[in-house]
GROMACS .gro file of C-alpha atoms in nm:
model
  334
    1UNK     CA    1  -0.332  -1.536  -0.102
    2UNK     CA    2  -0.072  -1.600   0.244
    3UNK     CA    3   0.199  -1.495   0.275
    4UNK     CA    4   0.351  -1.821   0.273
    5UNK     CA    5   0.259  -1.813  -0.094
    6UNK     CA    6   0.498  -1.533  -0.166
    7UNK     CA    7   0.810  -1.566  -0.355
    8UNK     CA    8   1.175  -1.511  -0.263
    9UNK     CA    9   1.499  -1.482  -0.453
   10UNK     CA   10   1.798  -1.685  -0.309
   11UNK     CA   11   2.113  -1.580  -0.283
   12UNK     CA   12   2.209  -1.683  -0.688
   13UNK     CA   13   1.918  -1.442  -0.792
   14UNK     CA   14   1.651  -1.727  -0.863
   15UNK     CA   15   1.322  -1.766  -0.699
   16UNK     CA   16   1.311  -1.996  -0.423
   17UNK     CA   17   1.008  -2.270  -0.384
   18UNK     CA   18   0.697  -2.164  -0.224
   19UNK     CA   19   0.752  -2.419   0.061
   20UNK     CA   20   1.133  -2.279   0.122
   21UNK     CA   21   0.991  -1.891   0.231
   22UNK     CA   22   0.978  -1.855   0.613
   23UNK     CA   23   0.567  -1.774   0.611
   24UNK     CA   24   0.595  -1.529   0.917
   25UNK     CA   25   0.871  -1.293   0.714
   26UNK     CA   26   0.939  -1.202   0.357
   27UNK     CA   27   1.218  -0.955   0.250
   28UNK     CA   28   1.152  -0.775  -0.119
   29UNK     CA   29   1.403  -0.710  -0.336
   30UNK     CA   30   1.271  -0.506  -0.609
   31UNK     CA   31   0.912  -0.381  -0.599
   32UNK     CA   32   0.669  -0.597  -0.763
   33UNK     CA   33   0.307  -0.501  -0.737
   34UNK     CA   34   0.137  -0.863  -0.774
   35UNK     CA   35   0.326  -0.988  -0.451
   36UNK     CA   36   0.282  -0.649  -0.276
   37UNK     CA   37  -0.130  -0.709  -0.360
   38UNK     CA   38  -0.077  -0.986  -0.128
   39UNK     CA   39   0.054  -0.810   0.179
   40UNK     CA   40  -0.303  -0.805   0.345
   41UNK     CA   41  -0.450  -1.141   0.360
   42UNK     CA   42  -0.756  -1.184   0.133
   43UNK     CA   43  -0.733  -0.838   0.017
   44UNK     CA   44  -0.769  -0.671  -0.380
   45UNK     CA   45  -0.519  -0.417  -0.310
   46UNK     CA   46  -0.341  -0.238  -0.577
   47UNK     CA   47  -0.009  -0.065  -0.559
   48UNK     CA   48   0.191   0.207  -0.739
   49UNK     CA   49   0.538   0.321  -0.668
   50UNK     CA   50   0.607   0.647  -0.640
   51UNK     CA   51   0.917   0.759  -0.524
   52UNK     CA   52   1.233   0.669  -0.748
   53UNK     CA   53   1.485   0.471  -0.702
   54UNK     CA   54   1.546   0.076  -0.588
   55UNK     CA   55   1.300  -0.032  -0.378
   56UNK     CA   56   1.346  -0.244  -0.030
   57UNK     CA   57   1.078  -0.421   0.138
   58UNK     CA   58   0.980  -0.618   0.447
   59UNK     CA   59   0.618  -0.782   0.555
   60UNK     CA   60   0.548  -0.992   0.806
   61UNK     CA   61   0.261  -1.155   0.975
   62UNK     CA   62   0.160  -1.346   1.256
   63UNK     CA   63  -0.229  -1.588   1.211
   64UNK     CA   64  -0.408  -1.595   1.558
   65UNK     CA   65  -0.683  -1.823   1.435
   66UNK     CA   66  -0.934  -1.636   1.214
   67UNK     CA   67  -0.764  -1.293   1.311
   68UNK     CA   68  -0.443  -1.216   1.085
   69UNK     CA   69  -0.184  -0.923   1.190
   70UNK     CA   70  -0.013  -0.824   0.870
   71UNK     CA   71   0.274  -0.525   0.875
   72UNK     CA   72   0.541  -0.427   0.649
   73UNK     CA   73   0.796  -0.120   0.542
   74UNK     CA   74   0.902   0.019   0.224
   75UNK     CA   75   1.157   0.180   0.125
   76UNK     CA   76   1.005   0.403  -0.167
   77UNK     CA   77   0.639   0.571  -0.114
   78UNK     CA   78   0.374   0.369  -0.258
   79UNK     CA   79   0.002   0.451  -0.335
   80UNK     CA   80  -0.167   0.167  -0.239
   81UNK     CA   81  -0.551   0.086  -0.385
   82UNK     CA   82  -0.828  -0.165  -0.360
   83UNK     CA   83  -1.135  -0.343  -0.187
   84UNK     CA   84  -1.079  -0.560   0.102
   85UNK     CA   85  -1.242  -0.929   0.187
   86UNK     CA   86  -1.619  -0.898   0.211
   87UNK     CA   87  -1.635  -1.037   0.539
   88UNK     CA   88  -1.356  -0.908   0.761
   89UNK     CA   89  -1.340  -0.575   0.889
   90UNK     CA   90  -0.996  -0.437   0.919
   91UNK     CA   91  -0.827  -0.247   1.182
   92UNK     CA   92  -0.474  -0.067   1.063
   93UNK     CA   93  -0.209   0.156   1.289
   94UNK     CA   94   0.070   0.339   1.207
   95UNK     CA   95   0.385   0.241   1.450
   96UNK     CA   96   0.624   0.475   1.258
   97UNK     CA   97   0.707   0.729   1.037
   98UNK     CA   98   0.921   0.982   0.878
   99UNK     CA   99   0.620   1.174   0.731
  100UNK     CA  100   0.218   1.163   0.777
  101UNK     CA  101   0.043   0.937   0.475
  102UNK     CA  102  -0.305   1.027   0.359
  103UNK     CA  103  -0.578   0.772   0.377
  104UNK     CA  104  -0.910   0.807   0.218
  105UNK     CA  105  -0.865   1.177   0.229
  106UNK     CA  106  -0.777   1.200   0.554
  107UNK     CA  107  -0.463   1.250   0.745
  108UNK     CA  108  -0.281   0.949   0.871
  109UNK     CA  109   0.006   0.909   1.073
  110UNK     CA  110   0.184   0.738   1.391
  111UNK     CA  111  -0.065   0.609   1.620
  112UNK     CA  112  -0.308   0.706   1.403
  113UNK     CA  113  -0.603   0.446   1.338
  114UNK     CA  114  -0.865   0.329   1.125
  115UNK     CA  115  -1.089   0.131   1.052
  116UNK     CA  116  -1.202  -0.067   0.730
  117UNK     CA  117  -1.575  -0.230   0.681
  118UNK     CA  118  -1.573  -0.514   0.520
  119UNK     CA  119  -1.592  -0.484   0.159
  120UNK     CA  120  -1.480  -0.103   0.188
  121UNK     CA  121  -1.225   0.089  -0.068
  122UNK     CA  122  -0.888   0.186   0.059
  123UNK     CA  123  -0.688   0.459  -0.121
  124UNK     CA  124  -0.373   0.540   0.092
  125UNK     CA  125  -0.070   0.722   0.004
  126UNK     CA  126   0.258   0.547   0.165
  127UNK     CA  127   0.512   0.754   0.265
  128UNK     CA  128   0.888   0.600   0.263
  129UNK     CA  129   0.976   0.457   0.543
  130UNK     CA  130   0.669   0.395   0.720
  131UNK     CA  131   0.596   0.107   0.956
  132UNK     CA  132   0.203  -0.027   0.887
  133UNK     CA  133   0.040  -0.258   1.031
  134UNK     CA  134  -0.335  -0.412   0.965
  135UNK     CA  135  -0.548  -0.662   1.155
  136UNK     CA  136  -0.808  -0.828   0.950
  137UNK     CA  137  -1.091  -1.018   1.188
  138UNK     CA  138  -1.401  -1.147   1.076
  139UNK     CA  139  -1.681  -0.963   1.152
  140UNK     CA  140  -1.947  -1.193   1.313
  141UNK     CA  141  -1.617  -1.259   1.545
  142UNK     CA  142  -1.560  -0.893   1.664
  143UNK     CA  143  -1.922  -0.826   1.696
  144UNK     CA  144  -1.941  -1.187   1.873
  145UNK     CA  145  -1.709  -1.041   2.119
  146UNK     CA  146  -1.902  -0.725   2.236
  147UNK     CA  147  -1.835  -0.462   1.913
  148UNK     CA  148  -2.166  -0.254   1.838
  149UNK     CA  149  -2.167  -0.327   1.463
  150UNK     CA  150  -2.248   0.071   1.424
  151UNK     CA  151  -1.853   0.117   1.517
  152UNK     CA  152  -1.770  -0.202   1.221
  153UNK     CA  153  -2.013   0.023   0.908
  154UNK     CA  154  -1.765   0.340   0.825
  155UNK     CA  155  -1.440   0.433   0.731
  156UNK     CA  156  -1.335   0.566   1.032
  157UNK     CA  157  -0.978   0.752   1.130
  158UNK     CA  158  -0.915   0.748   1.505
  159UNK     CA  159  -0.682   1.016   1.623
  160UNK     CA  160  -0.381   0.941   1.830
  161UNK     CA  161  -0.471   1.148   2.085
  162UNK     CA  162  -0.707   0.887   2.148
  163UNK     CA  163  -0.571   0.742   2.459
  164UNK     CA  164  -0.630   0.413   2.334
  165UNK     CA  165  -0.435   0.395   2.061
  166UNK     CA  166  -0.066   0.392   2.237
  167UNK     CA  167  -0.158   0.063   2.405
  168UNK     CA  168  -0.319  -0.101   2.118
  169UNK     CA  169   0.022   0.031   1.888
  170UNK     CA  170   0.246  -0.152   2.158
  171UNK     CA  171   0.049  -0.492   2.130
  172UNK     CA  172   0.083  -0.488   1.765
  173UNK     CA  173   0.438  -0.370   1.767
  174UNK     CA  174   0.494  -0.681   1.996
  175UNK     CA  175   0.295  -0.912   1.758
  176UNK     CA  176   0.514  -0.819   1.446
  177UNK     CA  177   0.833  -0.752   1.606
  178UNK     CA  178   1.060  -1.096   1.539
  179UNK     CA  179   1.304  -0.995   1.847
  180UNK     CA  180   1.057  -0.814   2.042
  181UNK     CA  181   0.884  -0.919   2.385
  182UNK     CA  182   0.694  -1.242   2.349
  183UNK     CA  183   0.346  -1.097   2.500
  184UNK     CA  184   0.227  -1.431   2.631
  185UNK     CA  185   0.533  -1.559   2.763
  186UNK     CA  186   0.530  -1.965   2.862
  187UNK     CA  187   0.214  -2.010   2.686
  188UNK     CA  188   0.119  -2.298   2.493
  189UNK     CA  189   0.008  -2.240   2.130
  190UNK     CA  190  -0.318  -2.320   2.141
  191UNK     CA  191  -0.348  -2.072   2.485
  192UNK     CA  192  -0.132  -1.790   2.303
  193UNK     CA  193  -0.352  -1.802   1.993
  194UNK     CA  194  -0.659  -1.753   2.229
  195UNK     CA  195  -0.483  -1.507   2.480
  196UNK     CA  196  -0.334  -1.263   2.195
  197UNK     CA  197  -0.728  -1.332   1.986
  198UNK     CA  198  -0.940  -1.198   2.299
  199UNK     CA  199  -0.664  -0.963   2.439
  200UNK     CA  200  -0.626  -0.777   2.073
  201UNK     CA  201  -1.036  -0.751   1.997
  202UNK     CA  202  -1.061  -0.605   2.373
  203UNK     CA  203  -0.794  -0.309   2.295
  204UNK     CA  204  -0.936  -0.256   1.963
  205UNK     CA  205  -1.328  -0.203   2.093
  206UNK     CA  206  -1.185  -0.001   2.387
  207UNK     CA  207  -1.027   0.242   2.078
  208UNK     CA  208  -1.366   0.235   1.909
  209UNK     CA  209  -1.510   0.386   2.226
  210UNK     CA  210  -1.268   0.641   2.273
  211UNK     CA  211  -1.290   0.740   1.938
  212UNK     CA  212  -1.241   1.145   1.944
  213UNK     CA  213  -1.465   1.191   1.593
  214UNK     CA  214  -1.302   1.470   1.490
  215UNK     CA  215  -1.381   1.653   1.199
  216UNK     CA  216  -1.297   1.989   1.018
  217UNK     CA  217  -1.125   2.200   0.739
  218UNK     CA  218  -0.823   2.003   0.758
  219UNK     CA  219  -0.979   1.650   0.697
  220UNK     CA  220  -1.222   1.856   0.430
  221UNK     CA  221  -0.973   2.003   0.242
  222UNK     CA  222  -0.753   1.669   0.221
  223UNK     CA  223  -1.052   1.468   0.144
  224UNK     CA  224  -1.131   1.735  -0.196
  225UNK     CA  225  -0.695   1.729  -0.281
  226UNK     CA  226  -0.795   1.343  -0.287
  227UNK     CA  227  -1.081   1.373  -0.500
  228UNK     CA  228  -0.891   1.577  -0.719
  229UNK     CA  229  -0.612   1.313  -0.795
  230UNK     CA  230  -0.829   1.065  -0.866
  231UNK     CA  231  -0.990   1.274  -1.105
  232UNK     CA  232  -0.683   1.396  -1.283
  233UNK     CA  233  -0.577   1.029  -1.337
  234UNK     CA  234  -0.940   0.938  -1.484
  235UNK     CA  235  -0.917   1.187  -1.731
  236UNK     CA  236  -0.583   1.040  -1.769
  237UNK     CA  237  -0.715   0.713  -1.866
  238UNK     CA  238  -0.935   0.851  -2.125
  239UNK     CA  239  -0.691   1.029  -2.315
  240UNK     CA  240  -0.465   0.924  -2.590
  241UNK     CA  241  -0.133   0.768  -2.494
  242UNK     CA  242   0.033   0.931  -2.712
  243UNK     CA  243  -0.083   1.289  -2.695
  244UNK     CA  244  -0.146   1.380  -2.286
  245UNK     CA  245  -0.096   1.719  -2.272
  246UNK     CA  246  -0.142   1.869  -1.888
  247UNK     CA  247  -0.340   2.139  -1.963
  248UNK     CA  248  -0.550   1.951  -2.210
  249UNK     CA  249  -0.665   1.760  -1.904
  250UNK     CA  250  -0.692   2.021  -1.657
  251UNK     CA  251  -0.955   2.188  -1.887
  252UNK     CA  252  -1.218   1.953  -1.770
  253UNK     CA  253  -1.118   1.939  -1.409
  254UNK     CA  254  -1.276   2.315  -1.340
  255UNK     CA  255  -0.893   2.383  -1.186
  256UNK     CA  256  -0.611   2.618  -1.257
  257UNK     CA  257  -0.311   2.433  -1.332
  258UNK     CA  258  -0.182   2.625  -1.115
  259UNK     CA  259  -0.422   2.508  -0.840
  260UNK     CA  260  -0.313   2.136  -0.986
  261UNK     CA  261   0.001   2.197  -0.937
  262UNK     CA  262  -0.009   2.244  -0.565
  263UNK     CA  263  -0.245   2.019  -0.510
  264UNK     CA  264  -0.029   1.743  -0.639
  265UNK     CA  265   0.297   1.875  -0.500
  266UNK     CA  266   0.134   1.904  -0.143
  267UNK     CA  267  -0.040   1.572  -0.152
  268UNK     CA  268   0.131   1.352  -0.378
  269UNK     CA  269   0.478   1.486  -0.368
  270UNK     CA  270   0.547   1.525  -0.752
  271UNK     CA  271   0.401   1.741  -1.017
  272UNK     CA  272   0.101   1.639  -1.215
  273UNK     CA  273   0.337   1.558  -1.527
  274UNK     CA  274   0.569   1.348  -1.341
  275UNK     CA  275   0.253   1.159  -1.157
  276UNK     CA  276   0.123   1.064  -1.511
  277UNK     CA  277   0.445   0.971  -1.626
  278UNK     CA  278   0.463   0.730  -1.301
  279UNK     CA  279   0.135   0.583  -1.334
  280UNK     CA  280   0.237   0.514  -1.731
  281UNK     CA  281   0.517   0.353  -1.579
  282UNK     CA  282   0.324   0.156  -1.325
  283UNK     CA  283   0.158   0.053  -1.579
  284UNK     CA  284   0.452  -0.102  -1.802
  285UNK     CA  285   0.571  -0.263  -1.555
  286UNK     CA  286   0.242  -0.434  -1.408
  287UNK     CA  287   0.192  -0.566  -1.765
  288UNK     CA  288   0.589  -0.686  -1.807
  289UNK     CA  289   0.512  -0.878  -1.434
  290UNK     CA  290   0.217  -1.074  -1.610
  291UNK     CA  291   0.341  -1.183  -1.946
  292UNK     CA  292   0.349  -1.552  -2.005
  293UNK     CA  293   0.428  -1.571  -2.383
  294UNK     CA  294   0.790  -1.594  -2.483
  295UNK     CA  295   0.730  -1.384  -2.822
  296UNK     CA  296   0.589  -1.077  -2.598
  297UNK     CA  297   0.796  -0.781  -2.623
  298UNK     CA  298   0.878  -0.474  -2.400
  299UNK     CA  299   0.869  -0.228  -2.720
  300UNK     CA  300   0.546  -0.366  -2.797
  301UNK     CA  301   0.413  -0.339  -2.440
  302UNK     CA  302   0.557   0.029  -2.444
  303UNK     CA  303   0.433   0.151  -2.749
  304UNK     CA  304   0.049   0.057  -2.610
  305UNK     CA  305   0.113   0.299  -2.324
  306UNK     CA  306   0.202   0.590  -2.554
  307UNK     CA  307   0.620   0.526  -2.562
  308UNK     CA  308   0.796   0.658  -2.838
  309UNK     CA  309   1.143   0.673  -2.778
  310UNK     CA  310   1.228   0.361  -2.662
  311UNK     CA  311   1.578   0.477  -2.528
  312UNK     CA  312   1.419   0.709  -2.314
  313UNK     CA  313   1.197   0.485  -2.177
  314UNK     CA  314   1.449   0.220  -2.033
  315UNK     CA  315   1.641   0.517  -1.843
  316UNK     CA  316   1.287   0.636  -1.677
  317UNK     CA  317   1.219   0.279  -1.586
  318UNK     CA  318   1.550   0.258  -1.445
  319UNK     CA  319   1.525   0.586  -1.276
  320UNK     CA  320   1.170   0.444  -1.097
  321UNK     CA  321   1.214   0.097  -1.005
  322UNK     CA  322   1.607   0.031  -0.989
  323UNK     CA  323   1.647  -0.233  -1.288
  324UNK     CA  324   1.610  -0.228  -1.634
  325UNK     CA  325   1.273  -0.350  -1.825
  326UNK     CA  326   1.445  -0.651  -1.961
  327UNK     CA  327   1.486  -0.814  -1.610
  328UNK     CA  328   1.145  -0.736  -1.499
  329UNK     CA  329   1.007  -0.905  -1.777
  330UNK     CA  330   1.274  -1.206  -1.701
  331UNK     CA  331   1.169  -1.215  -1.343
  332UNK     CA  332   0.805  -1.273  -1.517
  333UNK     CA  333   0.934  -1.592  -1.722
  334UNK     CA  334   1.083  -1.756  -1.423
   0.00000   0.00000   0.00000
């Protein structure tokens, strides 16, 4: 879905209509994870907040024909998940940053890029505060225009001591930046779209060949911390709401807790328990964004994910996403 589709609250706190939001900018007031899905154009992306707190959030994009440059900032670290559109391949920089993120296992940070196959999974931790930015192209276009296909069929990180990449991270600063440089200055829109379209796929095969293809212990032992997350949250799903107990699930992990626990503290940022208590959380709140029927309830939506103490809860769901259950789910019936 565009970005034009996106929602916006005016200034009274009600959601504007889809054909009042400015389609090239969209500010976010609280963190909602079925507009955030939409943030990459065609894309089944999933997100998760992670740091606490009230959450902030800008995206913006620019269409240059078939080829759309999507970026965007948060304020709170997000893990983001998903598959993208079958038949675009998708290029992504980073053009700032407080921290490094951690994409696919591997180390990801300013300058840094990869690239996406169509149809690939993404699973990319989000530090606060970074600046992203994605181009999604069609395929059959970028191989049209002189990419070996070979360079389109892996998840690939490019360093940024590519020499490449500072070039290609200064066109797409200048193609998301609102106030910034126009790049095609006193050209027609038709010419612009066509200019920016061949001048963007040129920079981005001229990274592909200078990719330095580095590999090592660094990227290894990132990609296995990775691995280990995701299968400390699958034996999370399996086991019963209301009884997770940590070391009940690091039994079957063949891991210390100890071991767990600084693997989740380096990679994650939080400690196992607290990560299961977000995705829980996550959870809640994903369901309270969906619910259409006026007799649903938030204890009842709770008490499926394991909540006993209902008191509790609301102060933890305060503590994550800055406002209470009660006006998620009335942000849901709007």
């Amino acid at each position: 879905m565009a970005l034009s589709n996106f929602r916006k609250r005016s200034a009274d706190g009600n959601y504007m209509a889809d054909k009042d939001v400015d389609a090239a900018y969209q500010a976010l007031e609280v963190f909602d994870s079925g507009l955030l899905s939409q943030a990459v154009a065609g894309s089944g992306l999933e997100h998760r907040q992670i740091g606490s707190g009230s959450f902030r959030g800008t995206l913006r994009r620019r269409q240059l024909g078939s080829v759309s440059v999507d970026s965007g900032r948060y304020s709170q670290s997000l893990e983001s998940r998903g598959t993208f559109s079958p038949g675009a391949a998708v290029i992504g920089c980073i053009l700032e940053e407080q921290e490094a993120g951690c994409i696919n296992g591997c180390r990801f940070g300013r300058h840094d890029v990869v690239v996406f196959p169509a149809g690939s999974e993404m699973d990319y931790l989000v530090p606060a505060e970074t600046h992203w930015v994605a181009v999604q192209a069609p395929v059959s276009l970028l191989i049209g225009n002189g990419i070996p296909a070979e360079s389109l069929a892996r998840v690939a990180v490019f360093p940024a001591t590519s020499p490449a990449n500072s070039a290609l991270a200064d066109l797409l600063r200048r193609l998301v930046s609102p106030d910034g440089e126009d790049p095609w200055p006193m050209a027609g829109e038709d010419q612009e779209s066509a200019t920016a379209t061949e001048t963007l796929i040129e920079m981005i095969g001229r990274t592909l060949e200078q990719n330095d293809n580095r590999s090592g212990a660094r990227r290894q032992t990132l990609q296995s911390r990775a691995a280990l997350v995701r299968r400390f949250e699958l034996s999370l799903a399996d086991a019963d709401p209301f009884n997770v107990r940590i070391p009940d699930l690091v039994s079957g992990l063949g891991v210390s807790q100890r071991t767990l626990e600084y693997v989740f503290r380096t990679h994650v940022g939080v400690s196992p328990k607290r990560y299961a208590q977000i995705v829980r959380l996550n959870h809640i709140q994903r369901e309270l964004l969906k619910v259409t029927s006026e007799s649903a309830t938030i204890a009842e939506t709770a008490r499926r994910h394991g909540i006993r103490h209902l008191g509790r809860f609301s102060a933890d769901y305060h503590r994550q996403f800055g406002e209470m259950p009660s006006e998620t789910l009335r942000r849901s019936r709007q």
